Amino acid sequence: MCGIVGYLGNKQACDLLIDALKRLEYRGYDSAGIAMWNNGAIETARRKGKVDDLRKAVSSGGFEGTMGLAHTRWATHGIPSERNAHPHTAGDITVVHNGIIENYIEIKERLRKDGHEFLSDTDTEVIPHLVTRYVEEGRSFVDAARAALKELKGSYAVGIIRKKERTLVAAKKESPLIVGVGDDEYFIASDAPAILDRTNRFIFLEDNDVVIFTEGSLVITDMEGNPVKRVVSTVAWTGAMAEKGGYKHFMLKEIFEQPRAIADTLIGRVMEEEGQVEFEDLSPPDLTKVRKIWMVACGTSYHACMIGKHMIEANLRIPVEADIASEFRYRNPILNKEDMLVLVSQSGETADTIAAMKEGKKRGVYTLGVCNVVGSTLARECDGVVFTHAGPEIGVASTKAFTTQISVLYMLMLYMGGKLHKMDRDRIKENIREMRKMPHKVQAILNISKSIEEIAGNFHKTKDFLYLGRGINYPAVQEGALKLKEISYIHAEAYAAGEMKHGPIALIDENLPVVVVSPNDSTYQKTCANIEEVLARRGKVLLFTDHESHEMASRVESVFTLPSTTYELQPLLSVIPLQLLAYYIANLLGTDVDQPRNLAKSVTVE
Ligand code: M6R
């Protein structure tokens, strides 16, 4: 998705802004641009392609100044091209924008009749035209910006500057934007990693906030111009956390960070001696009244929800519905006031997940966010929030966010089990004990990552993969298949193993690798029967199991031995080699692992 950065301070801003854009690259984009203000002039450069192309474009000079805006665009209206790239200018007003202006056609037609000429196919371009029009009517720049923003329907995060004055106006509605506070300098950014090397002090803006930055000061108002107060928060993330730290890709670094991320997510929440789980600051309503839980999310986070469903239903016998956020609100879900809606999101900015949260709130349901980003919309707007402590996740393909989400949902199961007296202290203790072993068990898998790299070497030229798993490992193989698709562009489909004979078995021949996760649990023998079916059709099985003497070891292509654990925690382990397999295959294919084609890290439009 698009990325915005802006600066007003005492430093030369051009390189600083482009460095910040580089750190937003992970969000996914197709073009980039910059506008530098310099004593009554604005110099703009835009390029289709990479931020590095933009850097080259500005290197010839002319981009001096201590105030500016920069942008990475992910096309929604109009193809990726230089003319559609931001910033957009009309008169002496220049704008960068994220989001979608739903009524742009209507505004454009109206302005065209008044003689305004448009140079791009974007919805964004109406914004500088509207501001210009209000300025020409005699309003101040700030008033004109507010008047223009009030006319917009849809979502936006914007940065607006004007040739004639050293003022930067920023505003947001349903699209993320934060303010970074430095010493005598201010930043705006779509998210924190862009500017973490400059400051860790942030203001998390709320919808309809308008920020006016001038020399050494900032004022925040509502859309009517009334002052509003927002606190400056200091976050624990550092710039180094958003660096590759010697790894070839962020994704690989993030896979290897999982033992630490899981341990950090547990710290202070699991009390083994007491057989108790507590979440800081969480005060849910009376849990005895909860009749049904909904877990709603997108992509990888949805897979975590499916795992949460298995855990809670098996242990607490409370019905849980796992739902895809983009489907949820459109099917008029039967929500009751006693239900609990759990929204899971790494970014906390996924448009569909936020819309699901709003639907829940509208219906009077308690909303609980499971989120990685402090200050994100989801974290702010849910009734309660439990943070995953994964640290910044930069790779577009989610890894450590997933395993920390599973960890939180597991703790939620224990927390509710205790509060509802559905699990006694000894049982909770036992579960905590096993959970605390997870960082070591994940590390044990990572220690033998070489063997996965070898498997990848035999299969990276394959065109299709089938993934099979049962029960709580079905979402784990779905996640494995999603990882492979996302970063290697190899087609991969995941099925509940028992479903194979109902259709996908037709695909099996000697060219189809079948990834099977089959722990030594109650469905082990059933999955063995599925493996037999694959082998009988000369399919190639890549087996991931904790069964030590798997009778088919000599007949399958490869066996990767997983550490053993309880049913609930199996996916936390089984997904690790699947992440590695996807990574090593993509790496061999030479794809852009951290910024795969067409993908955005945080999907802030519907
Ligand atoms: O930030 P979120 O967890 O809400 O993001 C949800 C999905 O967009 C995300 O998990 C996506 O599927 C990733 N690319 C998966 O690797």
Coordinates of C-alpha atoms and ligand atoms in Angstrom, one line a residue:
M1 CA 0.0 0.0 0.0
C2 CA 1.0 3.6 -0.5
G3 CA 3.5 5.1 2.0
I4 CA 3.8 8.7 3.1
V5 CA 6.7 10.5 4.8
G6 CA 7.0 14.2 5.5
Y7 CA 9.5 16.4 7.3
L8 CA 9.7 19.9 8.8
G9 CA 12.8 20.7 10.8
N10 CA 16.3 22.1 10.6
K11 CA 18.0 19.4 8.5
Q12 CA 18.3 19.0 4.8
A13 CA 15.3 16.8 4.1
C14 CA 15.8 15.2 0.7
D15 CA 18.0 12.3 1.6
L16 CA 16.3 11.9 4.9
L17 CA 12.9 11.5 3.1
I18 CA 14.2 9.1 0.5
D19 CA 15.9 7.0 3.2
A20 CA 12.5 6.9 5.0
L21 CA 10.7 5.9 1.8
K22 CA 13.2 3.0 1.5
R23 CA 12.1 1.8 4.8
L24 CA 8.5 1.9 3.7
E25 CA 9.3 -0.1 0.5
Y26 CA 8.1 -3.3 2.3
R27 CA 4.5 -2.0 2.2
G28 CA 4.5 -2.6 -1.5
Y29 CA 4.5 0.1 -4.2
D30 CA 4.9 0.7 -7.9
S31 CA 6.2 4.3 -8.1
A32 CA 7.6 7.0 -5.9
G33 CA 7.9 10.7 -5.7
I34 CA 9.1 13.7 -3.6
A35 CA 8.4 17.4 -3.3
M36 CA 10.9 19.7 -1.6
W37 CA 9.9 23.1 -0.4
N38 CA 12.6 25.7 -0.6
N39 CA 11.8 29.4 0.3
G40 CA 8.7 29.8 -1.9
A41 CA 9.5 27.2 -4.5
I42 CA 8.5 23.5 -4.6
E43 CA 10.7 21.1 -6.6
T44 CA 9.0 17.8 -7.5
A45 CA 10.3 14.5 -8.9
R46 CA 8.3 11.3 -9.6
R47 CA 9.4 8.0 -11.0
K48 CA 7.7 4.8 -11.9
G49 CA 9.5 1.8 -10.3
K50 CA 11.8 1.8 -7.3
V51 CA 12.8 4.4 -4.7
D52 CA 16.3 4.0 -6.0
D53 CA 15.2 5.4 -9.4
L54 CA 13.8 8.4 -7.5
R55 CA 17.1 8.8 -5.6
K56 CA 19.0 8.9 -8.9
A57 CA 16.5 11.4 -10.3
V58 CA 17.1 13.8 -7.4
S59 CA 20.9 13.3 -7.2
S60 CA 21.5 15.7 -10.0
G61 CA 20.6 18.5 -7.5
G62 CA 17.9 21.1 -7.0
F63 CA 16.2 19.4 -4.2
E64 CA 17.4 21.4 -1.3
G65 CA 15.2 22.4 1.6
T66 CA 14.2 21.6 5.2
M67 CA 10.6 20.8 4.5
G68 CA 9.2 18.2 2.2
L69 CA 6.9 15.3 1.4
A70 CA 7.6 11.9 -0.2
H71 CA 5.4 9.0 -1.3
T72 CA 5.4 5.5 -2.6
R73 CA 2.3 4.7 -4.6
W74 CA 0.4 1.4 -4.9
A75 CA -2.0 1.9 -7.8
T76 CA -5.7 1.9 -7.2
H77 CA -6.9 4.6 -9.7
G78 CA -4.8 4.7 -12.9
I79 CA -2.0 2.5 -13.9
P80 CA 1.5 2.7 -12.3
S81 CA 3.2 5.6 -14.2
E82 CA 5.1 8.8 -13.7
R83 CA 2.0 11.0 -14.3
N84 CA 0.0 9.0 -11.7
A85 CA 2.7 9.0 -9.1
H86 CA 2.5 11.4 -6.2
P87 CA 3.0 14.2 -5.3
H88 CA 0.2 15.9 -7.2
T89 CA 0.2 19.6 -7.7
A90 CA -2.4 22.2 -8.6
G91 CA -1.7 25.9 -8.5
D92 CA 0.8 26.3 -5.6
I93 CA -0.5 23.4 -3.6
T94 CA 1.2 20.0 -3.6
V95 CA -0.2 16.8 -2.0
V96 CA 0.6 13.2 -1.2
H97 CA -2.2 10.9 -0.3
N98 CA -3.0 7.3 0.8
G99 CA -6.4 5.9 0.7
I100 CA -9.3 6.2 -1.8
I101 CA -11.5 9.3 -2.5
E102 CA -14.8 7.7 -3.3
N103 CA -16.5 10.9 -4.6
Y104 CA -13.5 12.0 -6.8
I105 CA -15.4 11.8 -10.1
E106 CA -18.1 14.1 -8.9
I107 CA -15.6 16.6 -7.5
K108 CA -13.5 16.4 -10.7
E109 CA -16.5 17.1 -12.9
R110 CA -17.5 20.1 -10.9
L111 CA -14.0 21.5 -10.9
R112 CA -13.5 20.9 -14.6
K113 CA -16.6 23.0 -15.3
D114 CA -14.8 25.8 -13.3
G115 CA -11.8 25.5 -15.6
H116 CA -9.6 23.1 -13.6
E117 CA -7.4 20.9 -15.7
F118 CA -6.4 17.4 -14.5
L119 CA -3.1 15.8 -15.5
S120 CA -3.5 12.3 -14.0
D121 CA -6.0 9.5 -13.7
T122 CA -5.9 9.5 -9.9
D123 CA -8.5 10.2 -7.3
T124 CA -5.8 12.1 -5.4
E125 CA -5.5 15.0 -7.8
V126 CA -8.8 16.5 -6.8
I127 CA -7.3 17.3 -3.4
P128 CA -4.7 20.0 -4.5
H129 CA -7.4 21.4 -6.9
L130 CA -9.9 21.8 -4.1
V131 CA -7.4 23.4 -1.7
T132 CA -6.3 25.8 -4.5
R133 CA -9.8 26.7 -5.2
Y134 CA -10.5 27.6 -1.5
V135 CA -7.2 29.5 -1.3
E136 CA -8.2 31.5 -4.4
E137 CA -11.5 32.3 -2.7
G138 CA -9.5 34.0 0.0
R139 CA -9.2 31.4 2.8
S140 CA -6.0 30.8 4.6
F141 CA -4.0 27.7 3.5
V142 CA -4.9 25.8 6.6
D143 CA -8.6 26.7 6.4
A144 CA -8.6 25.9 2.7
A145 CA -7.1 22.5 3.5
R146 CA -9.7 21.7 6.1
A147 CA -12.5 22.8 3.8
A148 CA -11.2 20.6 1.0
L149 CA -10.8 17.6 3.3
K150 CA -14.4 18.0 4.6
E151 CA -15.6 17.5 1.1
L152 CA -13.9 14.1 0.6
K153 CA -15.7 10.9 1.0
G154 CA -13.7 7.8 1.5
S155 CA -10.4 7.3 3.3
Y156 CA -7.2 9.4 3.4
A157 CA -3.9 10.1 5.0
V158 CA -2.5 13.3 3.4
G159 CA 0.4 15.6 3.5
I160 CA -0.2 19.1 2.0
I161 CA 2.3 21.9 1.4
R162 CA 2.0 25.3 -0.3
K163 CA 4.6 27.2 -2.2
K164 CA 4.0 30.5 -0.5
E165 CA 4.5 29.4 3.2
R166 CA 6.6 27.1 5.3
T167 CA 3.7 25.1 6.7
L168 CA 2.9 21.5 6.4
V169 CA -0.7 20.3 6.9
A170 CA -1.4 16.6 7.5
A171 CA -4.6 14.8 8.2
K172 CA -6.1 11.3 8.4
K173 CA -9.4 9.5 8.1
E174 CA -9.5 5.7 8.0
S175 CA -5.9 5.5 6.7
P176 CA -2.9 5.3 8.9
L177 CA -0.7 8.3 9.7
I178 CA 1.5 9.0 12.6
V179 CA 3.5 12.1 13.7
G180 CA 7.2 11.6 14.8
V181 CA 8.5 14.2 17.3
G182 CA 12.2 15.0 17.3
D183 CA 14.2 17.9 18.7
D184 CA 12.9 20.9 16.9
E185 CA 11.8 18.7 14.0
Y186 CA 8.6 16.8 13.1
F187 CA 7.9 13.9 10.8
I188 CA 4.8 12.3 9.4
A189 CA 4.8 8.7 8.3
S190 CA 2.5 5.9 7.3
D191 CA 4.1 3.8 10.0
A192 CA 6.8 3.8 12.5
P193 CA 9.6 1.8 10.9
A194 CA 10.0 4.7 8.3
I195 CA 11.4 7.0 11.0
L196 CA 12.4 4.8 13.9
D197 CA 16.1 5.8 13.2
R198 CA 15.1 9.4 13.8
T199 CA 12.8 9.2 16.8
N200 CA 10.8 6.8 18.9
R201 CA 8.4 9.5 20.1
F202 CA 5.1 9.4 18.3
I203 CA 1.6 10.9 18.2
F204 CA -0.9 8.4 17.0
L205 CA -3.4 10.5 15.1
E206 CA -7.1 9.8 15.2
D207 CA -9.6 10.1 12.4
N208 CA -10.4 13.6 11.4
D209 CA -7.3 15.1 13.1
V210 CA -5.7 17.9 11.2
V211 CA -2.1 18.7 12.1
I212 CA -0.5 22.0 11.3
F213 CA 3.3 22.0 11.4
T214 CA 5.1 25.3 11.3
E215 CA 8.6 26.3 12.5
G216 CA 9.2 24.5 15.9
S217 CA 5.5 23.9 16.6
L218 CA 2.6 21.7 15.8
V219 CA -1.1 22.2 16.5
I220 CA -3.7 19.5 16.1
T221 CA -7.3 20.5 15.4
D222 CA -10.5 18.7 14.4
M223 CA -12.1 19.4 11.0
E224 CA -13.8 22.6 12.4
G225 CA -10.5 24.0 13.6
N226 CA -11.1 23.3 17.3
P227 CA -7.9 22.3 19.1
V228 CA -7.6 18.6 20.1
K229 CA -5.1 17.1 22.5
R230 CA -3.1 14.0 21.6
V231 CA -0.4 12.5 23.8
V232 CA 3.2 11.9 22.7
S233 CA 4.0 8.2 23.3
T234 CA 7.4 6.6 23.4
V235 CA 7.6 3.2 21.7
A236 CA 10.0 0.4 22.6
W237 CA 10.9 -0.4 19.0
T238 CA 14.3 0.9 17.8
G239 CA 15.8 1.6 14.4
A240 CA 18.1 -1.4 14.6
M241 CA 15.0 -3.7 14.9
A242 CA 14.0 -2.6 11.5
E243 CA 17.4 -3.4 9.9
K244 CA 18.4 -6.7 8.3
G245 CA 21.1 -7.4 10.8
G246 CA 23.3 -9.5 8.5
Y247 CA 20.5 -11.6 7.0
K248 CA 20.0 -11.6 3.3
H249 CA 16.3 -10.8 3.6
F250 CA 14.1 -9.4 6.3
M251 CA 11.9 -12.5 6.0
L252 CA 14.8 -14.8 6.9
K253 CA 15.7 -12.6 9.8
E254 CA 12.1 -12.6 11.0
I255 CA 11.9 -16.4 10.7
F256 CA 15.0 -16.7 12.9
E257 CA 13.7 -14.1 15.4
Q258 CA 10.7 -16.3 16.3
P259 CA 12.2 -17.9 19.4
R260 CA 12.8 -14.4 20.8
A261 CA 9.4 -13.0 19.6
I262 CA 7.5 -15.9 21.2
A263 CA 9.4 -15.5 24.4
D264 CA 8.7 -11.7 24.5
T265 CA 5.0 -12.3 23.8
L266 CA 4.8 -14.6 26.9
I267 CA 6.8 -12.4 29.3
G268 CA 4.8 -11.0 32.2
R269 CA 1.7 -12.9 31.1
V270 CA 2.2 -16.5 32.0
M271 CA 2.6 -17.3 35.7
E272 CA 3.6 -21.0 35.8
E273 CA 3.7 -21.3 39.6
E274 CA 0.3 -19.8 40.0
G275 CA -1.2 -21.6 37.0
Q276 CA -2.4 -18.3 35.7
V277 CA -2.4 -16.1 32.7
E278 CA -3.0 -12.3 32.9
F279 CA -2.9 -9.6 30.2
E280 CA -1.9 -6.2 31.2
D281 CA -4.6 -3.6 31.0
L282 CA -7.2 -6.0 29.7
S283 CA -10.6 -5.7 31.3
P284 CA -13.1 -7.8 29.2
P285 CA -16.7 -7.9 30.2
D286 CA -18.0 -10.7 32.4
L287 CA -16.6 -13.7 30.5
T288 CA -19.2 -16.1 32.0
K289 CA -21.7 -14.5 29.7
V290 CA -19.7 -15.2 26.5
R291 CA -21.7 -17.7 24.5
K292 CA -19.8 -17.6 21.2
I293 CA -16.5 -16.2 20.0
W294 CA -15.8 -14.8 16.5
M295 CA -12.3 -14.6 15.3
V296 CA -12.0 -12.4 12.3
A297 CA -8.9 -11.5 10.2
C298 CA -7.3 -11.6 6.8
G299 CA -4.5 -13.8 5.2
T300 CA -2.0 -15.2 7.7
S301 CA -3.9 -13.6 10.6
Y302 CA -7.0 -15.5 9.5
H303 CA -5.0 -18.8 9.7
A304 CA -4.1 -17.9 13.2
C305 CA -7.8 -17.4 13.9
M306 CA -8.5 -20.9 12.6
I307 CA -5.9 -22.3 15.0
G308 CA -7.4 -20.3 17.8
K309 CA -10.8 -21.9 17.0
H310 CA -9.3 -25.4 17.4
M311 CA -7.7 -24.5 20.7
I312 CA -10.7 -22.9 22.3
E313 CA -13.3 -25.3 21.1
A314 CA -11.3 -28.3 22.1
N315 CA -10.5 -27.0 25.6
L316 CA -13.3 -24.6 26.6
R317 CA -16.2 -26.1 24.6
I318 CA -17.2 -22.6 23.6
P319 CA -18.2 -22.3 19.9
V320 CA -15.8 -20.3 17.9
E321 CA -16.4 -19.1 14.3
A322 CA -13.2 -18.1 12.4
D323 CA -14.2 -15.8 9.6
I324 CA -12.5 -13.9 6.8
A325 CA -12.8 -10.2 7.5
S326 CA -13.7 -9.3 3.9
E327 CA -16.7 -11.7 4.1
F328 CA -17.8 -11.1 7.6
R329 CA -19.8 -7.9 7.5
Y330 CA -21.4 -8.6 4.1
R331 CA -23.1 -11.8 5.2
N332 CA -25.0 -10.1 8.0
P333 CA -23.4 -12.4 10.8
I334 CA -25.7 -13.4 13.6
L335 CA -24.0 -11.5 16.3
N336 CA -25.4 -11.4 19.8
K337 CA -24.5 -9.0 22.6
E338 CA -23.0 -11.8 24.6
D339 CA -20.6 -12.7 21.8
M340 CA -17.0 -11.7 21.8
L341 CA -15.3 -10.6 18.6
V342 CA -11.6 -11.2 18.4
L343 CA -9.8 -9.3 15.6
V344 CA -6.4 -10.4 14.7
S345 CA -4.0 -8.2 12.7
Q346 CA -0.2 -7.7 12.6
S347 CA -0.5 -4.2 11.3
G348 CA -3.8 -3.2 13.0
E349 CA -4.5 -1.2 9.8
T350 CA -6.1 -3.8 7.5
A351 CA -9.2 -2.2 6.1
D352 CA -11.4 -5.3 6.1
T353 CA -10.4 -6.2 9.7
I354 CA -11.1 -2.7 10.9
A355 CA -14.5 -2.7 9.1
A356 CA -15.3 -6.0 10.9
M357 CA -14.4 -4.4 14.2
K358 CA -16.7 -1.5 13.4
E359 CA -19.5 -3.9 12.5
G360 CA -19.0 -5.6 15.9
K361 CA -19.1 -2.4 17.8
K362 CA -22.2 -1.2 15.9
R363 CA -23.9 -4.4 17.1
G364 CA -22.8 -3.9 20.7
V365 CA -20.4 -6.8 20.8
Y366 CA -17.2 -6.7 22.9
T367 CA -14.2 -6.3 20.5
L368 CA -10.8 -7.7 21.4
G369 CA -7.8 -6.8 19.2
V370 CA -4.8 -9.0 18.9
C371 CA -2.3 -6.8 17.3
N372 CA 1.4 -6.1 16.8
V373 CA 1.5 -2.4 16.3
V374 CA 1.0 -0.1 19.2
G375 CA -1.0 3.0 18.3
S376 CA -2.6 1.3 15.2
T377 CA -6.3 1.9 14.5
L378 CA -7.3 -1.6 15.7
A379 CA -5.3 -1.2 18.9
R380 CA -6.9 2.1 19.6
E381 CA -10.4 1.4 18.7
C382 CA -11.1 -2.1 20.0
D383 CA -12.6 -2.4 23.5
G384 CA -9.6 -4.4 24.6
V385 CA -6.3 -5.2 23.1
V386 CA -3.5 -7.8 23.6
F387 CA -0.3 -7.1 21.8
T388 CA 1.9 -9.6 20.2
H389 CA 5.5 -8.6 20.9
A390 CA 6.9 -9.6 17.6
G391 CA 8.7 -6.3 17.0
P392 CA 8.5 -4.6 13.6
E393 CA 7.7 -7.1 10.8
I394 CA 9.1 -5.8 7.6
G395 CA 9.0 -8.7 5.2
V396 CA 5.7 -8.7 3.4
A397 CA 5.2 -12.4 4.0
S398 CA 4.2 -12.6 7.6
T399 CA 6.1 -15.1 9.8
K400 CA 6.9 -14.0 13.4
A401 CA 3.6 -12.2 13.5
F402 CA 1.8 -15.5 12.9
T403 CA 3.6 -17.5 15.6
T404 CA 3.1 -14.7 18.2
Q405 CA -0.6 -14.5 17.2
I406 CA -0.9 -18.2 17.9
S407 CA 0.9 -17.7 21.2
V408 CA -1.5 -14.9 22.2
L409 CA -4.6 -17.0 21.2
Y410 CA -3.2 -19.9 23.2
M411 CA -2.8 -17.6 26.2
L412 CA -6.3 -16.3 25.6
M413 CA -7.5 -19.9 25.8
L414 CA -5.7 -20.4 29.2
Y415 CA -6.9 -17.0 30.5
M416 CA -10.5 -17.8 29.7
G417 CA -10.1 -21.4 30.9
G418 CA -9.1 -20.0 34.3
K419 CA -11.7 -17.2 34.5
L420 CA -14.5 -19.5 33.4
H421 CA -13.2 -22.4 35.7
K422 CA -13.1 -24.7 32.6
M423 CA -9.4 -25.5 33.2
D424 CA -8.1 -26.1 36.7
R425 CA -4.8 -24.6 37.9
D426 CA -2.8 -27.8 37.3
R427 CA -4.0 -28.1 33.8
I428 CA -3.1 -24.4 33.1
K429 CA 0.3 -24.9 34.8
E430 CA 1.0 -27.9 32.5
N431 CA 0.0 -25.9 29.5
I432 CA 2.1 -22.9 30.5
R433 CA 5.1 -25.3 31.1
E434 CA 4.8 -26.6 27.5
M435 CA 4.3 -23.1 26.1
R436 CA 7.5 -21.9 27.8
K437 CA 9.4 -24.7 25.9
M438 CA 8.3 -23.3 22.6
P439 CA 11.1 -20.8 22.0
H440 CA 13.6 -23.7 22.5
K441 CA 11.7 -26.1 20.3
V442 CA 11.4 -23.5 17.5
Q443 CA 15.1 -22.8 17.9
A444 CA 15.8 -26.6 17.6
I445 CA 14.0 -26.5 14.2
L446 CA 15.9 -23.4 13.1
N447 CA 19.2 -25.1 14.0
I448 CA 18.6 -27.7 11.3
S449 CA 17.3 -25.3 8.7
K450 CA 20.0 -26.6 6.3
S451 CA 18.0 -29.7 5.7
I452 CA 15.1 -27.7 4.5
E453 CA 17.4 -25.7 2.2
E454 CA 18.4 -29.1 0.7
I455 CA 14.8 -30.1 0.2
A456 CA 14.2 -26.7 -1.5
G457 CA 17.1 -27.4 -3.8
N458 CA 15.2 -30.4 -5.2
F459 CA 11.9 -28.7 -5.7
H460 CA 12.4 -25.1 -6.7
K461 CA 11.7 -25.7 -10.3
T462 CA 8.3 -27.3 -9.6
K463 CA 5.2 -25.5 -10.9
D464 CA 2.6 -26.7 -8.4
F465 CA 2.5 -28.0 -4.8
L466 CA -0.2 -29.6 -2.7
Y467 CA -0.2 -29.2 1.1
L468 CA -2.1 -31.6 3.3
G469 CA -2.8 -31.5 7.1
R470 CA -5.6 -32.3 9.5
G471 CA -7.3 -30.7 12.4
I472 CA -5.2 -27.9 13.9
N473 CA -2.5 -28.5 11.3
Y474 CA -4.9 -27.8 8.4
P475 CA -4.5 -24.0 9.0
A476 CA -0.8 -24.6 9.4
V477 CA -0.5 -26.1 5.9
Q478 CA -2.8 -23.3 4.5
E479 CA -0.2 -20.9 5.9
G480 CA 2.6 -22.9 4.4
A481 CA 1.0 -22.9 1.0
L482 CA 0.3 -19.1 1.3
K483 CA 3.9 -18.5 2.1
L484 CA 5.1 -20.4 -1.0
K485 CA 2.6 -18.7 -3.3
E486 CA 3.4 -15.2 -2.0
I487 CA 7.1 -15.2 -2.3
S488 CA 8.0 -17.9 -5.0
Y489 CA 4.9 -17.4 -7.2
I490 CA 4.6 -21.2 -7.4
H491 CA 1.0 -22.3 -7.3
A492 CA 0.3 -24.1 -4.0
E493 CA -3.0 -25.4 -2.7
A494 CA -3.7 -26.6 0.8
Y495 CA -6.3 -29.2 1.6
A496 CA -7.6 -30.9 4.8
A497 CA -5.9 -34.3 4.1
G498 CA -9.2 -36.2 4.2
E499 CA -10.6 -34.0 1.4
M500 CA -7.9 -35.0 -1.0
K501 CA -9.8 -37.9 -2.4
H502 CA -12.8 -35.7 -3.1
G503 CA -11.0 -33.9 -5.9
P504 CA -7.4 -32.8 -5.7
I505 CA -6.2 -36.5 -6.0
A506 CA -6.8 -36.0 -9.7
L507 CA -3.8 -33.8 -9.8
I508 CA -1.4 -36.3 -8.4
D509 CA 1.4 -37.7 -10.6
E510 CA 5.1 -38.0 -10.4
N511 CA 5.5 -34.2 -10.9
L512 CA 3.5 -33.1 -7.9
P513 CA 5.2 -32.6 -4.6
V514 CA 2.8 -33.1 -1.7
V515 CA 3.8 -31.5 1.6
V516 CA 2.2 -33.4 4.5
V517 CA 2.2 -32.4 8.1
S518 CA 1.3 -35.5 10.1
P519 CA 2.1 -35.4 13.8
N520 CA 1.8 -38.5 15.9
D521 CA -1.6 -37.7 17.2
S522 CA -5.2 -39.2 16.9
T523 CA -5.3 -38.6 13.2
Y524 CA -1.8 -39.9 12.4
Q525 CA -3.0 -43.2 10.9
K526 CA -5.6 -41.5 8.8
T527 CA -3.0 -39.2 7.3
C528 CA -0.8 -42.2 6.7
A529 CA -3.6 -43.6 4.6
N530 CA -3.6 -40.4 2.6
I531 CA 0.1 -40.6 2.1
E532 CA -0.4 -44.1 0.8
E533 CA -2.9 -42.7 -1.7
V534 CA -0.4 -40.2 -2.9
L535 CA 2.4 -42.7 -3.2
A536 CA 0.2 -45.1 -5.1
R537 CA -0.1 -42.4 -7.7
R538 CA 3.6 -41.7 -7.8
G539 CA 3.3 -38.4 -6.0
K540 CA 6.3 -37.1 -4.1
V541 CA 5.7 -36.7 -0.4
L542 CA 7.6 -34.3 1.7
L543 CA 6.7 -35.4 5.2
F544 CA 6.9 -33.3 8.4
T545 CA 6.2 -35.4 11.5
D546 CA 7.3 -36.0 15.1
H547 CA 6.8 -39.7 14.7
E548 CA 10.3 -41.2 15.3
S549 CA 10.0 -44.4 13.3
H550 CA 7.7 -43.4 10.5
E551 CA 7.0 -46.6 8.6
M552 CA 7.0 -44.8 5.3
A553 CA 10.3 -43.0 5.8
S554 CA 12.0 -45.0 3.0
R555 CA 9.2 -44.5 0.5
V556 CA 8.7 -40.7 0.8
E557 CA 10.9 -38.1 -0.8
S558 CA 12.0 -36.5 2.5
V559 CA 11.2 -36.7 6.2
F560 CA 11.7 -33.7 8.5
T561 CA 11.4 -34.6 12.2
L562 CA 9.5 -32.0 14.2
P563 CA 9.9 -31.8 18.0
S564 CA 6.9 -33.2 19.8
T565 CA 4.4 -31.1 21.7
T566 CA 0.7 -30.9 22.7
Y567 CA -2.0 -30.9 20.0
E568 CA -2.7 -27.1 20.6
L569 CA 0.9 -26.1 20.1
Q570 CA 1.7 -28.3 17.1
P571 CA 1.1 -25.6 14.4
L572 CA 3.6 -23.3 16.2
L573 CA 6.2 -25.8 15.3
S574 CA 5.0 -27.3 12.1
V575 CA 4.7 -23.9 10.4
I576 CA 8.4 -23.1 10.9
P577 CA 9.9 -25.6 8.3
L578 CA 7.1 -24.6 6.0
Q579 CA 8.1 -20.9 6.2
L580 CA 11.7 -22.0 5.6
L581 CA 10.8 -24.2 2.7
A582 CA 9.0 -21.3 1.0
Y583 CA 11.9 -18.9 1.8
Y584 CA 14.6 -21.2 0.4
I585 CA 12.6 -22.0 -2.7
A586 CA 12.0 -18.3 -3.4
N587 CA 15.6 -17.5 -2.7
L588 CA 16.8 -20.1 -5.2
L589 CA 14.4 -18.6 -7.8
G590 CA 15.7 -15.2 -7.1
T591 CA 12.4 -13.5 -6.4
D592 CA 12.0 -10.3 -4.5
V593 CA 11.4 -12.1 -1.2
D594 CA 10.7 -9.1 1.0
Q595 CA 8.6 -7.2 -1.5
P596 CA 6.9 -9.8 -3.7
R597 CA 5.2 -8.6 -6.8
N598 CA 1.6 -7.2 -6.4
L599 CA 1.6 -7.6 -2.7
A600 CA 1.4 -4.9 0.0
K601 CA 2.4 -5.4 3.6
S602 CA -0.6 -3.6 5.0
V603 CA -3.8 -3.6 3.0
T604 CA -5.4 -0.4 4.0
V605 CA -8.0 -0.4 1.2
E606 CA -11.0 -2.7 0.8
Ligands
M6R1 O1 -1.7 -6.8 9.1 P1 -2.6 -7.9 9.0 O2 -2.2 -9.1 9.9 O3 -4.0 -7.5 9.3 O4 -2.5 -8.4 7.5 C1 -3.4 -9.4 7.0 C2 -2.9 -9.9 5.7 O5 -2.9 -8.9 4.7 C3 -1.5 -10.6 5.8 O6 -1.5 -11.6 6.7 C4 -1.1 -11.1 4.4 O7 -1.9 -12.2 4.1 C5 0.4 -11.4 4.4 N1 1.0 -11.0 3.2 C6 0.7 -12.9 4.7 O8 2.0 -13.2 4.5

